[in-house]
mmCIF file of C-alpha atoms in Angstrom:
data_model
loop_
_atom_site.group_PDB
_atom_site.id
_atom_site.type_symbol
_atom_site.label_atom_id
_atom_site.label_comp_id
_atom_site.label_asym_id
_atom_site.label_seq_id
_atom_site.Cartn_x
_atom_site.Cartn_y
_atom_site.Cartn_z
ATOM 1 C CA MET A 1 129.285 18.620 -15.155
ATOM 2 C CA ASP A 2 129.003 15.898 -12.504
ATOM 3 C CA ILE A 3 126.252 13.353 -11.927
ATOM 4 C CA GLU A 4 124.838 15.372 -9.036
ATOM 5 C CA PHE A 5 124.221 18.341 -11.325
ATOM 6 C CA TRP A 6 122.299 16.214 -13.841
ATOM 7 C CA GLU A 7 120.207 14.576 -11.127
ATOM 8 C CA THR A 8 119.415 17.869 -9.405
ATOM 9 C CA SER A 9 118.571 19.582 -12.699
ATOM 10 C CA LEU A 10 116.339 16.727 -13.828
ATOM 11 C CA LEU A 11 114.395 16.713 -10.566
ATOM 12 C CA PHE A 12 114.023 20.502 -10.773
ATOM 13 C CA LEU A 13 112.686 20.361 -14.340
ATOM 14 C CA LEU A 14 110.284 17.560 -13.498
ATOM 15 C CA ARG A 15 108.384 20.027 -11.312
ATOM 16 C CA GLY A 16 107.035 21.566 -14.490
ATOM 17 C CA LEU A 17 106.035 18.274 -16.087
ATOM 18 C CA SER A 18 102.672 18.118 -14.329
ATOM 19 C CA THR A 19 101.849 21.654 -15.495
ATOM 20 C CA THR A 20 102.841 20.818 -19.066
ATOM 21 C CA ALA A 21 100.738 17.639 -18.957
ATOM 22 C CA ALA A 22 97.726 19.451 -17.455
ATOM 23 C CA ILE A 23 97.811 22.229 -20.061
ATOM 24 C CA THR A 24 98.104 19.672 -22.853
ATOM 25 C CA VAL A 25 95.326 17.361 -21.672
ATOM 26 C CA ILE A 26 92.800 20.070 -20.835
ATOM 27 C CA SER A 27 93.522 22.046 -24.023
ATOM 28 C CA VAL A 28 93.156 18.964 -26.208
ATOM 29 C CA ALA A 29 89.952 17.874 -24.465
ATOM 30 C CA ILE A 30 88.313 21.279 -24.901
ATOM 31 C CA GLY A 31 89.782 21.844 -28.349
ATOM 32 C CA PHE A 32 88.633 18.499 -29.753
ATOM 33 C CA ASN A 33 85.006 18.975 -28.704
ATOM 34 C CA LEU A 34 84.963 22.584 -29.832
ATOM 35 C CA GLY A 35 86.686 21.607 -33.094
ATOM 36 C CA LEU A 36 84.105 18.897 -33.763
ATOM 37 C CA GLY A 37 81.329 21.424 -33.277
ATOM 38 C CA LEU A 38 83.045 23.883 -35.611
ATOM 39 C CA ALA A 39 83.546 21.165 -38.240
ATOM 40 C CA LEU A 40 79.825 20.384 -38.192
ATOM 41 C CA MET A 41 79.050 24.097 -38.374
ATOM 42 C CA ARG A 42 81.361 24.447 -41.361
ATOM 43 C CA LEU A 43 79.404 21.728 -43.178
ATOM 44 C CA SER A 44 76.074 23.353 -42.357
ATOM 45 C CA GLU A 45 73.887 24.656 -45.171
ATOM 46 C CA ASN A 46 73.246 27.800 -43.141
ATOM 47 C CA ARG A 47 75.580 30.443 -44.547
ATOM 48 C CA PHE A 48 75.825 32.367 -41.271
ATOM 49 C CA VAL A 49 76.731 29.271 -39.270
ATOM 50 C CA SER A 50 79.249 27.976 -41.807
ATOM 51 C CA GLY A 51 80.665 31.467 -42.282
ATOM 52 C CA PHE A 52 81.257 31.902 -38.539
ATOM 53 C CA ALA A 53 83.141 28.599 -38.370
ATOM 54 C CA LYS A 54 85.164 29.506 -41.456
ATOM 55 C CA TYR A 55 86.283 32.902 -40.164
ATOM 56 C CA TYR A 56 86.971 31.521 -36.686
ATOM 57 C CA SER A 57 89.345 29.028 -38.268
ATOM 58 C CA MET A 58 90.962 31.705 -40.416
ATOM 59 C CA VAL A 59 91.604 34.020 -37.451
ATOM 60 C CA PHE A 60 93.099 31.437 -35.104
ATOM 61 C CA ARG A 61 95.101 29.623 -37.774
ATOM 62 C CA GLY A 62 96.277 32.863 -39.341
ATOM 63 C CA THR A 63 97.751 34.456 -36.213
ATOM 64 C CA PRO A 64 100.701 33.216 -34.109
ATOM 65 C CA LEU A 65 99.912 31.320 -30.923
ATOM 66 C CA LEU A 66 102.311 33.586 -29.032
ATOM 67 C CA VAL A 67 100.270 36.651 -30.006
ATOM 68 C CA GLN A 68 97.085 34.906 -28.913
ATOM 69 C CA LEU A 69 98.631 34.089 -25.529
ATOM 70 C CA PHE A 70 99.656 37.722 -25.038
ATOM 71 C CA LEU A 71 96.188 38.966 -26.008
ATOM 72 C CA PHE A 72 94.477 36.617 -23.567
ATOM 73 C CA TYR A 73 96.860 37.254 -20.664
ATOM 74 C CA TYR A 74 97.718 40.929 -21.078
ATOM 75 C CA GLY A 75 94.842 42.202 -23.218
ATOM 76 C CA LEU A 76 91.568 40.753 -21.950
ATOM 77 C CA GLY A 77 92.202 41.933 -18.398
ATOM 78 C CA GLN A 78 92.123 45.522 -19.648
ATOM 79 C CA LEU A 79 88.494 45.232 -20.764
ATOM 80 C CA GLY A 80 86.025 46.539 -18.241
ATOM 81 C CA PHE A 81 83.278 43.968 -18.736
ATOM 82 C CA ILE A 82 85.822 41.168 -18.201
ATOM 83 C CA LYS A 83 87.595 42.817 -15.264
ATOM 84 C CA ASN A 84 84.314 43.516 -13.476
ATOM 85 C CA ASN A 85 82.896 40.008 -13.939
ATOM 86 C CA ALA A 86 84.005 37.495 -11.317
ATOM 87 C CA ILE A 87 83.959 34.475 -13.645
ATOM 88 C CA THR A 88 85.807 36.022 -16.586
ATOM 89 C CA TRP A 89 88.304 37.705 -14.270
ATOM 90 C CA TRP A 90 89.003 34.358 -12.581
ATOM 91 C CA ILE A 91 89.912 32.934 -15.998
ATOM 92 C CA VAL A 92 92.165 35.734 -17.258
ATOM 93 C CA SER A 93 93.833 36.519 -13.929
ATOM 94 C CA ASP A 94 95.927 33.337 -13.967
ATOM 95 C CA GLY A 95 98.596 32.517 -16.531
ATOM 96 C CA THR A 96 97.888 28.795 -16.580
ATOM 97 C CA ARG A 97 94.171 29.287 -17.213
ATOM 98 C CA CYS A 98 94.933 31.823 -19.956
ATOM 99 C CA ALA A 99 97.352 29.352 -21.551
ATOM 100 C CA VAL A 100 94.732 26.580 -21.483
ATOM 101 C CA MET A 101 92.083 28.870 -22.967
ATOM 102 C CA ALA A 102 94.330 30.219 -25.726
ATOM 103 C CA MET A 103 95.688 26.802 -26.687
ATOM 104 C CA ALA A 104 92.242 25.196 -26.594
ATOM 105 C CA LEU A 105 90.795 27.815 -28.935
ATOM 106 C CA ASN A 106 93.861 27.591 -31.164
ATOM 107 C CA THR A 107 93.854 23.805 -31.490
ATOM 108 C CA ALA A 108 90.080 23.861 -32.010
ATOM 109 C CA ALA A 109 90.611 25.797 -35.249
ATOM 110 C CA TYR A 110 93.082 23.236 -36.587
ATOM 111 C CA THR A 111 91.031 20.313 -35.304
ATOM 112 C CA SER A 112 87.921 21.615 -37.056
ATOM 113 C CA GLU A 113 89.708 21.581 -40.414
ATOM 114 C CA ILE A 114 91.112 18.093 -39.780
ATOM 115 C CA LEU A 115 87.721 16.687 -38.797
ATOM 116 C CA ARG A 116 85.969 18.508 -41.632
ATOM 117 C CA GLY A 117 88.286 16.763 -44.086
ATOM 118 C CA GLY A 118 87.522 13.446 -42.426
ATOM 119 C CA LEU A 119 83.765 14.022 -42.599
ATOM 120 C CA LEU A 120 83.976 15.020 -46.265
ATOM 121 C CA SER A 121 85.812 11.771 -47.022
ATOM 122 C CA VAL A 122 82.857 9.618 -45.913
ATOM 123 C CA PRO A 123 81.301 8.135 -49.096
ATOM 124 C CA ALA A 124 77.939 9.653 -49.945
ATOM 125 C CA GLY A 125 76.618 6.175 -50.742
ATOM 126 C CA LEU A 126 77.013 5.117 -47.118
ATOM 127 C CA LYS A 127 75.074 8.132 -45.942
ATOM 128 C CA GLU A 128 72.284 7.468 -48.413
ATOM 129 C CA ALA A 129 72.142 3.796 -47.452
ATOM 130 C CA ALA A 130 71.903 4.696 -43.758
ATOM 131 C CA LYS A 131 69.202 7.238 -44.518
ATOM 132 C CA ALA A 132 67.288 4.645 -46.522
ATOM 133 C CA THR A 133 67.237 2.270 -43.545
ATOM 134 C CA GLY A 134 65.503 4.932 -41.461
ATOM 135 C CA MET A 135 68.433 6.039 -39.295
ATOM 136 C CA SER A 136 68.081 9.442 -37.696
ATOM 137 C CA PRO A 137 70.755 12.053 -38.498
ATOM 138 C CA PHE A 138 72.283 11.663 -35.034
ATOM 139 C CA LEU A 139 72.369 7.867 -35.308
ATOM 140 C CA ARG A 140 73.964 8.085 -38.766
ATOM 141 C CA PHE A 141 76.594 10.435 -37.422
ATOM 142 C CA ARG A 142 77.349 8.306 -34.354
ATOM 143 C CA ARG A 143 77.473 4.921 -36.071
ATOM 144 C CA ILE A 144 78.782 5.698 -39.555
ATOM 145 C CA GLU A 145 80.046 9.197 -40.274
ATOM 146 C CA PHE A 146 82.008 9.951 -37.099
ATOM 147 C CA PRO A 147 83.868 6.586 -36.834
ATOM 148 C CA LEU A 148 84.901 6.724 -40.494
ATOM 149 C CA ALA A 149 85.881 10.400 -40.254
ATOM 150 C CA ILE A 150 88.046 9.772 -37.194
ATOM 151 C CA ARG A 151 89.825 6.931 -38.963
ATOM 152 C CA GLN A 152 90.685 9.213 -41.878
ATOM 153 C CA ALA A 153 91.618 12.175 -39.673
ATOM 154 C CA LEU A 154 93.713 10.303 -37.112
ATOM 155 C CA PRO A 155 97.147 10.694 -38.809
ATOM 156 C CA ALA A 156 96.724 14.454 -39.208
ATOM 157 C CA TYR A 157 95.271 14.798 -35.715
ATOM 158 C CA GLY A 158 98.281 12.955 -34.296
ATOM 159 C CA ASN A 159 100.479 15.696 -35.748
ATOM 160 C CA GLU A 160 98.227 18.312 -34.156
ATOM 161 C CA LEU A 161 98.674 16.676 -30.737
ATOM 162 C CA ILE A 162 102.450 16.935 -31.167
ATOM 163 C CA LEU A 163 102.129 20.624 -32.019
ATOM 164 C CA VAL A 164 100.020 21.213 -28.908
ATOM 165 C CA VAL A 165 102.667 19.618 -26.675
ATOM 166 C CA LYS A 166 105.370 21.724 -28.321
ATOM 167 C CA GLY A 167 103.200 24.831 -28.065
ATOM 168 C CA THR A 168 102.984 24.555 -24.281
ATOM 169 C CA SER A 169 106.557 25.881 -24.136
ATOM 170 C CA LEU A 170 105.167 29.307 -25.083
ATOM 171 C CA ALA A 171 103.198 29.380 -21.839
ATOM 172 C CA SER A 172 106.439 30.292 -20.078
ATOM 173 C CA THR A 173 106.210 33.727 -21.728
ATOM 174 C CA ILE A 174 103.134 34.523 -19.601
ATOM 175 C CA THR A 175 104.706 33.481 -16.271
ATOM 176 C CA VAL A 176 103.574 29.830 -16.352
ATOM 177 C CA LEU A 177 106.166 27.551 -14.748
ATOM 178 C CA GLU A 178 106.008 24.504 -16.989
ATOM 179 C CA ILE A 179 109.110 22.657 -18.184
ATOM 180 C CA THR A 180 110.481 25.577 -20.200
ATOM 181 C CA GLY A 181 109.711 28.032 -17.395
ATOM 182 C CA TYR A 182 111.668 25.945 -14.903
ATOM 183 C CA ALA A 183 114.476 25.583 -17.462
ATOM 184 C CA LYS A 184 114.774 29.378 -17.726
ATOM 185 C CA ARG A 185 114.921 29.684 -13.948
ATOM 186 C CA LEU A 186 117.543 26.943 -13.674
ATOM 187 C CA MET A 187 119.590 28.475 -16.475
ATOM 188 C CA SER A 188 119.693 31.830 -14.664
ATOM 189 C CA GLN A 189 121.012 30.075 -11.552
ATOM 190 C CA THR A 190 123.596 27.766 -13.133
ATOM 191 C CA PHE A 191 124.384 29.450 -16.496
ATOM 192 C CA ALA A 192 124.521 25.928 -17.980
ATOM 193 C CA ILE A 193 122.466 26.866 -21.008
ATOM 194 C CA PHE A 194 123.122 23.883 -23.241
ATOM 195 C CA GLU A 195 122.813 21.245 -20.525
ATOM 196 C CA VAL A 196 119.618 22.651 -19.018
ATOM 197 C CA PHE A 197 117.736 23.085 -22.278
ATOM 198 C CA ALA A 198 118.941 19.709 -23.534
ATOM 199 C CA LEU A 199 117.290 18.142 -20.484
ATOM 200 C CA ALA A 200 114.161 20.253 -21.032
ATOM 201 C CA ALA A 201 114.000 19.170 -24.666
ATOM 202 C CA ALA A 202 114.396 15.526 -23.668
ATOM 203 C CA GLY A 203 111.582 15.824 -21.138
ATOM 204 C CA ARG A 204 109.292 17.528 -23.630
ATOM 205 C CA SER A 205 110.113 14.911 -26.269
ATOM 206 C CA ALA A 206 109.154 12.132 -23.836
ATOM 207 C CA ARG A 207 105.887 13.930 -23.089
ATOM 208 C CA ARG A 208 105.208 14.271 -26.821
ATOM 209 C CA ARG A 209 105.679 10.548 -27.422
ATOM 210 C CA SER A 210 103.314 9.708 -24.577
ATOM 211 C CA ALA A 211 100.694 12.055 -26.039
ATOM 212 C CA CYS A 212 100.806 10.181 -29.331
#
């Protein structure tokens, strides 16, 4: 393989980098906020609220991401109330939007468990002291509980970010042209399987390091 092949292949694969980055950033942004809400629901004293968050986490963590992607892209469009609604159809009619939605809901389940562990690690004495000074529940959460929980959860959440970046490769199975999708196309044109996917892996590894 000459230098021209490597340069051409690299430029071709870089076309998918922006799609990979967009899916990762949007999924993480939605998933973190949704996961934080689910973590708070899980700690609620209301059995219905905590039960919903628990079973949501069980479903999304207990099924493969690939299956979830297929259900969102191929399955939801078959439902009449989704097909006949302009907003829901706009979401499920595009592979990239389906990938973002599936990955956001998936990472939200893992994020909720990570943040729940962080919130449970906050010493009860700190909460009681803050309550004794007259802080409102929201102020206690913003100034004491959330900062301490994030500090405890950060190592595990860093691993989750890596898994999200790696999981974007599955989006190519639902026609999304991210790095892996472009690698498949390039492989079919050049038949240089090892070289093409080695470049794709290197590009995805660089994206993973930047995400961390």
